[in-house]
PDB file of C-alpha atoms in Angstrom:
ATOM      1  CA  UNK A  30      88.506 135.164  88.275  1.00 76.00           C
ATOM      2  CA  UNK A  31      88.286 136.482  91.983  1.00 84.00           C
ATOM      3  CA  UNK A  32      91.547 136.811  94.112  1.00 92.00           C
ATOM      4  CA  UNK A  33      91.706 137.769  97.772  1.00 96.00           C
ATOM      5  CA  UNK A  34      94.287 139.962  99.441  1.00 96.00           C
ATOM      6  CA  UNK A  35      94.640 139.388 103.231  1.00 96.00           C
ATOM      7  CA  UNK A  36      97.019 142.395 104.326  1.00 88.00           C
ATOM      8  CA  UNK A  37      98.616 141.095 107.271  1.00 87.00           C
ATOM      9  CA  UNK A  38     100.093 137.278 107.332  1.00 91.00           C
ATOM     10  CA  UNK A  39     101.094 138.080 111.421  1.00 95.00           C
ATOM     11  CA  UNK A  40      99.496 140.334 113.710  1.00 97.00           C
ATOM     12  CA  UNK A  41     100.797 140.273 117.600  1.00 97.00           C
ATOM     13  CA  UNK A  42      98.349 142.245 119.857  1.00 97.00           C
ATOM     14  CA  UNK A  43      97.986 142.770 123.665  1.00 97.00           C
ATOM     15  CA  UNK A  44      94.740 141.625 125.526  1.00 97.00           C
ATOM     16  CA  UNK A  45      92.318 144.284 124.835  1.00 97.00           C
ATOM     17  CA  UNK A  46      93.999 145.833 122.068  1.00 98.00           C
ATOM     18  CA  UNK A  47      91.322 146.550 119.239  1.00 98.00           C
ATOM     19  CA  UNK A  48      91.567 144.602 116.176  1.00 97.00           C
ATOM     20  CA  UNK A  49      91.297 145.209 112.204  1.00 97.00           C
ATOM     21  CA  UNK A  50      92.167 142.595 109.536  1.00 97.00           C
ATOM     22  CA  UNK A  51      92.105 143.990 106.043  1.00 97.00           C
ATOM     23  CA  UNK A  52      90.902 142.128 103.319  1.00 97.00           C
ATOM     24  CA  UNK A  53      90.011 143.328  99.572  1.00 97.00           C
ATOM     25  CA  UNK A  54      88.771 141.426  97.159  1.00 96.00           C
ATOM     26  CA  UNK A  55      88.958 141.493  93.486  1.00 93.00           C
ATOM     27  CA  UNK A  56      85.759 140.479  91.538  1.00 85.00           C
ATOM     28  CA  UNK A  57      83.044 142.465  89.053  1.00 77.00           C
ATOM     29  CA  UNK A  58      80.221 141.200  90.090  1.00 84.00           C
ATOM     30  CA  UNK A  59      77.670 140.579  92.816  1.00 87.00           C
ATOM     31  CA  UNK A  60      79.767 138.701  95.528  1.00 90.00           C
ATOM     32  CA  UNK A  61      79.395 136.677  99.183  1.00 93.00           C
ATOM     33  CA  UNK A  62      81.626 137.786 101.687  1.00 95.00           C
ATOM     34  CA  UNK A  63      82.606 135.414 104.895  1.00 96.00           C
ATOM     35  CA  UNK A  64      85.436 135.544 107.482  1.00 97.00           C
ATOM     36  CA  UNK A  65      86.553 132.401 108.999  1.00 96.00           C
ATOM     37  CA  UNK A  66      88.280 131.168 111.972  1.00 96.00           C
ATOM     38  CA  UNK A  67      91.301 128.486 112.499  1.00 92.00           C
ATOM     39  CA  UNK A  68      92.137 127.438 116.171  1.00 91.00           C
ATOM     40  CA  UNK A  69      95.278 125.546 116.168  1.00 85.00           C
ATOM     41  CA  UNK A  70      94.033 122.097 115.606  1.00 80.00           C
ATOM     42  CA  UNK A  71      90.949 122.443 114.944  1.00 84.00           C
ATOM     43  CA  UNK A  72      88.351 122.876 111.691  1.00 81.00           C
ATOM     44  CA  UNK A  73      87.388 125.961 109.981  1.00 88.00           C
ATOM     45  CA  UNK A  74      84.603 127.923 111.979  1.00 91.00           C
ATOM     46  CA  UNK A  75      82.609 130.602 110.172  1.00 93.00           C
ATOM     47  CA  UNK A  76      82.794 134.268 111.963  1.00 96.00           C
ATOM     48  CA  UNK A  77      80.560 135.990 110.128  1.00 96.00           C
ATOM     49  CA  UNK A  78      78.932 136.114 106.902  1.00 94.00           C
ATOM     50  CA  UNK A  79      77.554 138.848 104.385  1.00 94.00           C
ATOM     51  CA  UNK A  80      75.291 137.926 101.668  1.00 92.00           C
ATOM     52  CA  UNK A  81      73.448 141.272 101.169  1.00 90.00           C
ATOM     53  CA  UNK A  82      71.598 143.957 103.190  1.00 92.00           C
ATOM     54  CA  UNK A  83      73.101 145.824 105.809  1.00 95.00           C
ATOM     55  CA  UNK A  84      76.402 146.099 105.112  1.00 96.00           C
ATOM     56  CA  UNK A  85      77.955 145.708 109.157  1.00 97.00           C
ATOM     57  CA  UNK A  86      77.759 142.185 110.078  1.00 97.00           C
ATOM     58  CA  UNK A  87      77.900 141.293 113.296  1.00 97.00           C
ATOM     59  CA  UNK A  88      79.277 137.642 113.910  1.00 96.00           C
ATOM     60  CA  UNK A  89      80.161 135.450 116.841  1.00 95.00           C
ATOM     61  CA  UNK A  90      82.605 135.784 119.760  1.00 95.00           C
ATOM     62  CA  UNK A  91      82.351 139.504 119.590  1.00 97.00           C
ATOM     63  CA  UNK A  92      83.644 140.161 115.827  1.00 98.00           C
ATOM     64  CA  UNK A  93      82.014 142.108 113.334  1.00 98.00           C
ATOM     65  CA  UNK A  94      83.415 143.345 109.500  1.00 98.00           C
ATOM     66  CA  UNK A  95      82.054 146.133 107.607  1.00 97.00           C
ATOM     67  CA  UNK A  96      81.442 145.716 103.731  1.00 96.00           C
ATOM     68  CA  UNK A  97      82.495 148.454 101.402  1.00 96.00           C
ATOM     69  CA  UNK A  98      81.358 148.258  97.796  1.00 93.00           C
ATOM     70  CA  UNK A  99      83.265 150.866  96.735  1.00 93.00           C
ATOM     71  CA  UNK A 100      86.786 150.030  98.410  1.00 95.00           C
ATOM     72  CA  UNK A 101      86.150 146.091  97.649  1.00 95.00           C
ATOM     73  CA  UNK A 102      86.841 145.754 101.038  1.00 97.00           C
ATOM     74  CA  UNK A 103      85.322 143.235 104.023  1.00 97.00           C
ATOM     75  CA  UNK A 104      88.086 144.544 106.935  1.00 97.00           C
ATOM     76  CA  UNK A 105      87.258 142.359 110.605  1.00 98.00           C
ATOM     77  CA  UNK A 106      87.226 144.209 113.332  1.00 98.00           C
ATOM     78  CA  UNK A 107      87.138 143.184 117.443  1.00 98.00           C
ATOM     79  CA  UNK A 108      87.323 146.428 119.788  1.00 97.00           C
ATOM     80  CA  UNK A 109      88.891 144.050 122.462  1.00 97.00           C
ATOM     81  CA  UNK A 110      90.922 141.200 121.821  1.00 98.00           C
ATOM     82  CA  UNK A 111      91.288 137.931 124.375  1.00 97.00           C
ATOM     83  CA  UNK A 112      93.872 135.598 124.314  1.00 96.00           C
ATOM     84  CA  UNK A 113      91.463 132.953 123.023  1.00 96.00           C
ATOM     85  CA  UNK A 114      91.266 134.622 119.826  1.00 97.00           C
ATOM     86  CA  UNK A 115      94.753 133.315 119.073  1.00 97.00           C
ATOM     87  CA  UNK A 116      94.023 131.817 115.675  1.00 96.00           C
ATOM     88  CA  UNK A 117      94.331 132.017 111.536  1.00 94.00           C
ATOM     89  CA  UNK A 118      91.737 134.212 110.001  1.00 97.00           C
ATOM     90  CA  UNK A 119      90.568 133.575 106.649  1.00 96.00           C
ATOM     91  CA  UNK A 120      88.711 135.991 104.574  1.00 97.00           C
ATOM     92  CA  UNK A 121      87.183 134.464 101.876  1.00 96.00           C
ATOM     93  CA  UNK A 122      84.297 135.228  98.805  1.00 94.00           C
ATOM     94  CA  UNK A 123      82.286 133.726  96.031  1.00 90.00           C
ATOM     95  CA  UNK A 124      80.133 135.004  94.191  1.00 85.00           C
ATOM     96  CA  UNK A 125      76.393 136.199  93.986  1.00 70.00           C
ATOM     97  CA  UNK A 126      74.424 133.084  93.171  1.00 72.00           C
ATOM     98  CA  UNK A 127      76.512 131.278  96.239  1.00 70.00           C
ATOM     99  CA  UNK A 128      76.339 127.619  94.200  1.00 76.00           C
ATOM    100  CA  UNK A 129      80.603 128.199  93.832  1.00 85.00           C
ATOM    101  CA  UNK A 130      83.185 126.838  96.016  1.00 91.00           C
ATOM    102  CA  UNK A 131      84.595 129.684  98.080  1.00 94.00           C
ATOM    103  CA  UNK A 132      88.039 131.853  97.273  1.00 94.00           C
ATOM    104  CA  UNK A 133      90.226 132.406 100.283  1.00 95.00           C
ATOM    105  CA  UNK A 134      92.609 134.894 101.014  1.00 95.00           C
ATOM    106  CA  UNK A 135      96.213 133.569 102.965  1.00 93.00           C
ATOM    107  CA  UNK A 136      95.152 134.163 105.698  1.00 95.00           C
ATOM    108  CA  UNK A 137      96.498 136.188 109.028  1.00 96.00           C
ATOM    109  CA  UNK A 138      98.252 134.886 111.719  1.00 95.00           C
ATOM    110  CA  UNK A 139      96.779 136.438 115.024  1.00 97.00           C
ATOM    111  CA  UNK A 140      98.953 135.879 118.186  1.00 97.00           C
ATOM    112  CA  UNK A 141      97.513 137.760 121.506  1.00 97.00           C
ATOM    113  CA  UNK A 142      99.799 138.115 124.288  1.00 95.00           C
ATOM    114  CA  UNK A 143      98.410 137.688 128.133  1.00 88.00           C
TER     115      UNK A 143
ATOM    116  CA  UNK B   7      73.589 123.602 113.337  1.00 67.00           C
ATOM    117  CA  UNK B   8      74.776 121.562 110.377  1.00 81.00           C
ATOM    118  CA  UNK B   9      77.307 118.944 110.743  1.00 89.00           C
ATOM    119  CA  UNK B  10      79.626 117.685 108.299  1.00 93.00           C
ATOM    120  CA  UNK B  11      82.443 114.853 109.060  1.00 94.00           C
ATOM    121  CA  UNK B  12      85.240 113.829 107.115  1.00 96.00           C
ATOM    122  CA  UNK B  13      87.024 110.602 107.437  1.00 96.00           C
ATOM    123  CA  UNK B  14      89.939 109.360 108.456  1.00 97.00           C
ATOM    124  CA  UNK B  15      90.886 112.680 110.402  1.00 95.00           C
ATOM    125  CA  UNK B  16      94.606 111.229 109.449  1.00 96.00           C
ATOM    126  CA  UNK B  17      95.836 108.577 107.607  1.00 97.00           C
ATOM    127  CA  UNK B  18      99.312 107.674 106.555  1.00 97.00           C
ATOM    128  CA  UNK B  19     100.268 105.872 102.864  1.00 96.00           C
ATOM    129  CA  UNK B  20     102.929 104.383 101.096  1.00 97.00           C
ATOM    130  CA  UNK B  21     103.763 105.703  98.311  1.00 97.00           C
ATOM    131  CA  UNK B  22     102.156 104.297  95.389  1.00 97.00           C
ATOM    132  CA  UNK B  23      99.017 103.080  96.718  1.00 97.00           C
ATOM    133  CA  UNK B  24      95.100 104.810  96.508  1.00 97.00           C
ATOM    134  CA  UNK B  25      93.609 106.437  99.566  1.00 98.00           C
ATOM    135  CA  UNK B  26      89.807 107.332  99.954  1.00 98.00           C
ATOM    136  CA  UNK B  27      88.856 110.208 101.944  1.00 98.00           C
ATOM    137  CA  UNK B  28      84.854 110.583 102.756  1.00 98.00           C
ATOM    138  CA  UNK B  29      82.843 113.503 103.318  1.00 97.00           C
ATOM    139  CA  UNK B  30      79.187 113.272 104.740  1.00 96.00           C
ATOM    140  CA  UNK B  31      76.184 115.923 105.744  1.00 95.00           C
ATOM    141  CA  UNK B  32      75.144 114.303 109.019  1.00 94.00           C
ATOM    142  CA  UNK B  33      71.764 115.786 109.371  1.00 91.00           C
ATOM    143  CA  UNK B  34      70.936 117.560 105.965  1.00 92.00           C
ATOM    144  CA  UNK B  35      71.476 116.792 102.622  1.00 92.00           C
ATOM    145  CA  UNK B  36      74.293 118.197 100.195  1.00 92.00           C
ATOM    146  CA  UNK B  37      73.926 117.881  96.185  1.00 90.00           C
ATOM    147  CA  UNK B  38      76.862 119.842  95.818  1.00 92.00           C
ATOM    148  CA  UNK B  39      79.689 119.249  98.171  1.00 95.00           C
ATOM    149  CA  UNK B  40      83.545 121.474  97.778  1.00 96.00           C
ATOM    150  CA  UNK B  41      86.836 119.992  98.227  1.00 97.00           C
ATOM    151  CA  UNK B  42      89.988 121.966  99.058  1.00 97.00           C
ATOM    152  CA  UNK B  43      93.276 121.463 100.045  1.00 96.00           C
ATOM    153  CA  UNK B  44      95.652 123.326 102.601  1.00 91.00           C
ATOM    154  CA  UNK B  45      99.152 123.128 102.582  1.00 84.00           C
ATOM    155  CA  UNK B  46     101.109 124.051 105.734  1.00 80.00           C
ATOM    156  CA  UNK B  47     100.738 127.637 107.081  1.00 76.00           C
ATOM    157  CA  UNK B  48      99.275 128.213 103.503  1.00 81.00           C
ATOM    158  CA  UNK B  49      95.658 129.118 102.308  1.00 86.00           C
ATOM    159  CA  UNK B  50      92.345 126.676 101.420  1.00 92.00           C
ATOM    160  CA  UNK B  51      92.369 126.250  97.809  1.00 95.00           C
ATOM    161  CA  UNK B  52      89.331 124.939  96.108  1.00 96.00           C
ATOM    162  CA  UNK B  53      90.142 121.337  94.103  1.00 97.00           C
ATOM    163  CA  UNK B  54      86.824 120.599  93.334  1.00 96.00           C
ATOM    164  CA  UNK B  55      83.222 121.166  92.468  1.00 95.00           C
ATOM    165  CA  UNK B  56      81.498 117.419  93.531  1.00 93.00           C
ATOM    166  CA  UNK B  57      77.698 116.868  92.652  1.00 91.00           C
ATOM    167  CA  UNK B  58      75.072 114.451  93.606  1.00 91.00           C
ATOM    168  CA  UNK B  59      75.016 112.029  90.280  1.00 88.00           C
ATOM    169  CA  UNK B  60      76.673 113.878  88.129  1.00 89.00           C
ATOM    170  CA  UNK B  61      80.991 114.588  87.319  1.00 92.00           C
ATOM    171  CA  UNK B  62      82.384 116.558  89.315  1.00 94.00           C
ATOM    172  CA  UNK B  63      83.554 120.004  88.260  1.00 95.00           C
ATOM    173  CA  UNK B  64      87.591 120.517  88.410  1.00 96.00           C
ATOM    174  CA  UNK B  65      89.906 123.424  89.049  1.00 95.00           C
ATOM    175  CA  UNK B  66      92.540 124.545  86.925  1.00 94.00           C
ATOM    176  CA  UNK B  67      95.883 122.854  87.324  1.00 94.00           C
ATOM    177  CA  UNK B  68      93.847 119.931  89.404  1.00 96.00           C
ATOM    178  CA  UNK B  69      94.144 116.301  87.737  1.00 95.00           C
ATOM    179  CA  UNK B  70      91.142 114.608  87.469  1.00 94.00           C
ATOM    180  CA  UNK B  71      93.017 111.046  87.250  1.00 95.00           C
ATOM    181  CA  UNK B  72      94.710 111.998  90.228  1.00 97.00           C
ATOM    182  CA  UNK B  73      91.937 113.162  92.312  1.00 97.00           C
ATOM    183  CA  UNK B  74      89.149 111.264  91.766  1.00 97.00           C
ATOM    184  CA  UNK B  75      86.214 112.322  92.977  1.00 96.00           C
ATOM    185  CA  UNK B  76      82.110 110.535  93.577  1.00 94.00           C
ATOM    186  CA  UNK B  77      79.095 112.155  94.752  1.00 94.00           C
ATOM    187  CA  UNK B  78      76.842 108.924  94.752  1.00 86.00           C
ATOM    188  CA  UNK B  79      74.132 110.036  97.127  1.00 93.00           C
ATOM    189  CA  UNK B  80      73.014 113.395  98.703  1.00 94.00           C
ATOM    190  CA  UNK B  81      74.907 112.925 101.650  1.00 95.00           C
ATOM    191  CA  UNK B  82      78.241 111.165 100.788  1.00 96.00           C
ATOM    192  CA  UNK B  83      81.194 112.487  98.642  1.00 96.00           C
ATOM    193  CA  UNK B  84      84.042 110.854  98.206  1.00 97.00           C
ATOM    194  CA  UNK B  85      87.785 111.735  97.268  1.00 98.00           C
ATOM    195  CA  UNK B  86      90.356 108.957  95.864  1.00 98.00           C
ATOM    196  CA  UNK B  87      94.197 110.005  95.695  1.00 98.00           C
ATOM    197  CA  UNK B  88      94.955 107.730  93.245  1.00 97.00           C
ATOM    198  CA  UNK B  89      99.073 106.326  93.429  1.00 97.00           C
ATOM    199  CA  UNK B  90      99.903 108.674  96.179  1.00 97.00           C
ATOM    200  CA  UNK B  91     103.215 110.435  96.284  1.00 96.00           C
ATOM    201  CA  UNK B  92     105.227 112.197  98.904  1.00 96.00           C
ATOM    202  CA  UNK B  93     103.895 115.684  97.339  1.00 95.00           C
ATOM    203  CA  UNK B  94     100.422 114.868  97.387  1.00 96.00           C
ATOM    204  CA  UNK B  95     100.495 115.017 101.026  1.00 96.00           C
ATOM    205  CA  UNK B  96      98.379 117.893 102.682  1.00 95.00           C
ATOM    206  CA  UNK B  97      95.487 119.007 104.571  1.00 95.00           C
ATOM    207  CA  UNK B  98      92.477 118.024 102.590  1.00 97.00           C
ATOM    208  CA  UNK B  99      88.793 120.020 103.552  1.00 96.00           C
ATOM    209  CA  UNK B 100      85.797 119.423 102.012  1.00 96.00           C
ATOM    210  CA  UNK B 101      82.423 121.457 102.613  1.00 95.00           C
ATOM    211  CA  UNK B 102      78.939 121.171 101.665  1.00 93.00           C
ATOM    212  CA  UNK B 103      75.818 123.181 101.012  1.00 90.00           C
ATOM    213  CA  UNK B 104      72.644 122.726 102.614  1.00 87.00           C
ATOM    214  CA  UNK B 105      70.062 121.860  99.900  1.00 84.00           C
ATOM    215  CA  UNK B 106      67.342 123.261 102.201  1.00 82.00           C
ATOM    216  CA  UNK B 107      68.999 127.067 101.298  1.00 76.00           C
ATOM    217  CA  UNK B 108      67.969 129.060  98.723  1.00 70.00           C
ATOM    218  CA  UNK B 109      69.598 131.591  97.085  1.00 67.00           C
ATOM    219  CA  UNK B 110      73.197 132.457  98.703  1.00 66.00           C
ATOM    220  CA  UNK B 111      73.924 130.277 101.474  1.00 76.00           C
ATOM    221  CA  UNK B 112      76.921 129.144 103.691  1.00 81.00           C
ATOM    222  CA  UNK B 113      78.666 125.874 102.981  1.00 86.00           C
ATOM    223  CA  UNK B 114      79.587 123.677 106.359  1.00 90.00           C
ATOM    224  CA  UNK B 115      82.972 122.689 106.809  1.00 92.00           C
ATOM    225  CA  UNK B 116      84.425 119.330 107.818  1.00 93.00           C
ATOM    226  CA  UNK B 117      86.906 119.026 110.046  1.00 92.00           C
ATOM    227  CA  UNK B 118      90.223 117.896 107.465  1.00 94.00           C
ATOM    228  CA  UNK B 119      91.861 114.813 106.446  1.00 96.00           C
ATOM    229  CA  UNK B 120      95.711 115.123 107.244  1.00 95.00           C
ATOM    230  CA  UNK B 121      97.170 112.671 104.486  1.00 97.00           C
ATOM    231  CA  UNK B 122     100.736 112.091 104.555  1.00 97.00           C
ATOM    232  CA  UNK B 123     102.464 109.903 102.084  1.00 97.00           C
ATOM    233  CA  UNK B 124     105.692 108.441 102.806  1.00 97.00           C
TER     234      UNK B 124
END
């Protein structure tokens, strides 16, 4: 079975402070990675996906997550925050073939300060 | 980009009674559609595999009385809580994959059906 671990539930940053959300993953095989977005109210938006290939993804609105195989790791990173990027962040995976429902990590509160 | 809309965006029940919650692919069609559910400042959690004509595929721990669940065209799914109670109220998500991918592809998210049940 895959499992998701989302290190931090709450992060509080400053405006322009650079970002990094951990998330690790726990499956054997071949798996598709994706980070999504939350804005209070609103719908789940996707970030950024990885599927194969190079493994630094660049997504919208400036974010971009690195996979590595060996760490079963797919951290998000943003070198400067905004305050619009107050939101939940959801890492999530399935696996290779992509025809499963997705697996999603807790999730991380992310709370920028003007 | 792909759109997918759930509805009622909220709807409020008595206890006891059935509500139907609809997912559609607006402008591409889904055989297989996902169905999750989000408590409050908690994670997605997947319910339910639905496909186009055939059962749909259940979690573990997920009743399939409960949570009834119909995929009758490539465009519609449907989800029935059946004799709601007060605990089956949540956040309920469903997604869908365009058919038009191949291999590993993203699955498009509706925008949630906030049932409460009082």
């Amino acid at each position: 079975a895959q499992s998701v671990s989302q290190h931090n539930h709450h992060v509080i940053l400053s405006e322009a402070a650079s970002l990094e959300l951990g998330c690790n993953y726990s499956y054997g095989g071949t798996v598709n990675l994706f980070w999504y977005v939350q804005y209070p109210g609103q719908h789940l938006q996707l970030l950024l996906k990885y599927f194969s290939g190079d493994p630094l993804v660049k997504g919208i609105k400036g974010f971009e997550a690195e996979f590595i195989k060996s760490k079963f790791s797919f951290n998000l990173r943003k070198p400067s925050v905004q305050w619009s990027d107050t939101a939940e962040y959801f890492c999530a995976v399935n696996s290779g073939g992509g025809a499963d429902g997705l697996t999603f990590g807790k999730g991380t509160h992310l709370i920028i300060q003007p | 980009g792909a759109v997918v809309s759930q509805h009622p965006s909220w709807v409020i029940c008595k206890s006891g009674t059935s509500v139907k919650i609809e997912c559609r692919s607006l402008d591409f069609q889904a055989t297989t559609m996902f169905w999750y559910r989000q408590f409050p400042k908690q994670s997605l959690m997947l319910m339910a595999t639905s496909n186009e004509g055939s059962k749909a595929t259940y979690e573990q721990g997920v009743e399939k009385d409960k949570f009834l669940i119909n995929h009758a065209s490539l465009t519609l799914s449907t989800l029935t809580v059946t004799s709601a109670h007060p605990e089956d109220s949540s956040f309920y998500i469903c997604s869908a994959r365009d058919d038009r991918g191949r291999g590993a592809t993203e699955a498009f998210f509706g925008q949630g059906t906030r049932l409460t049940v009082v």
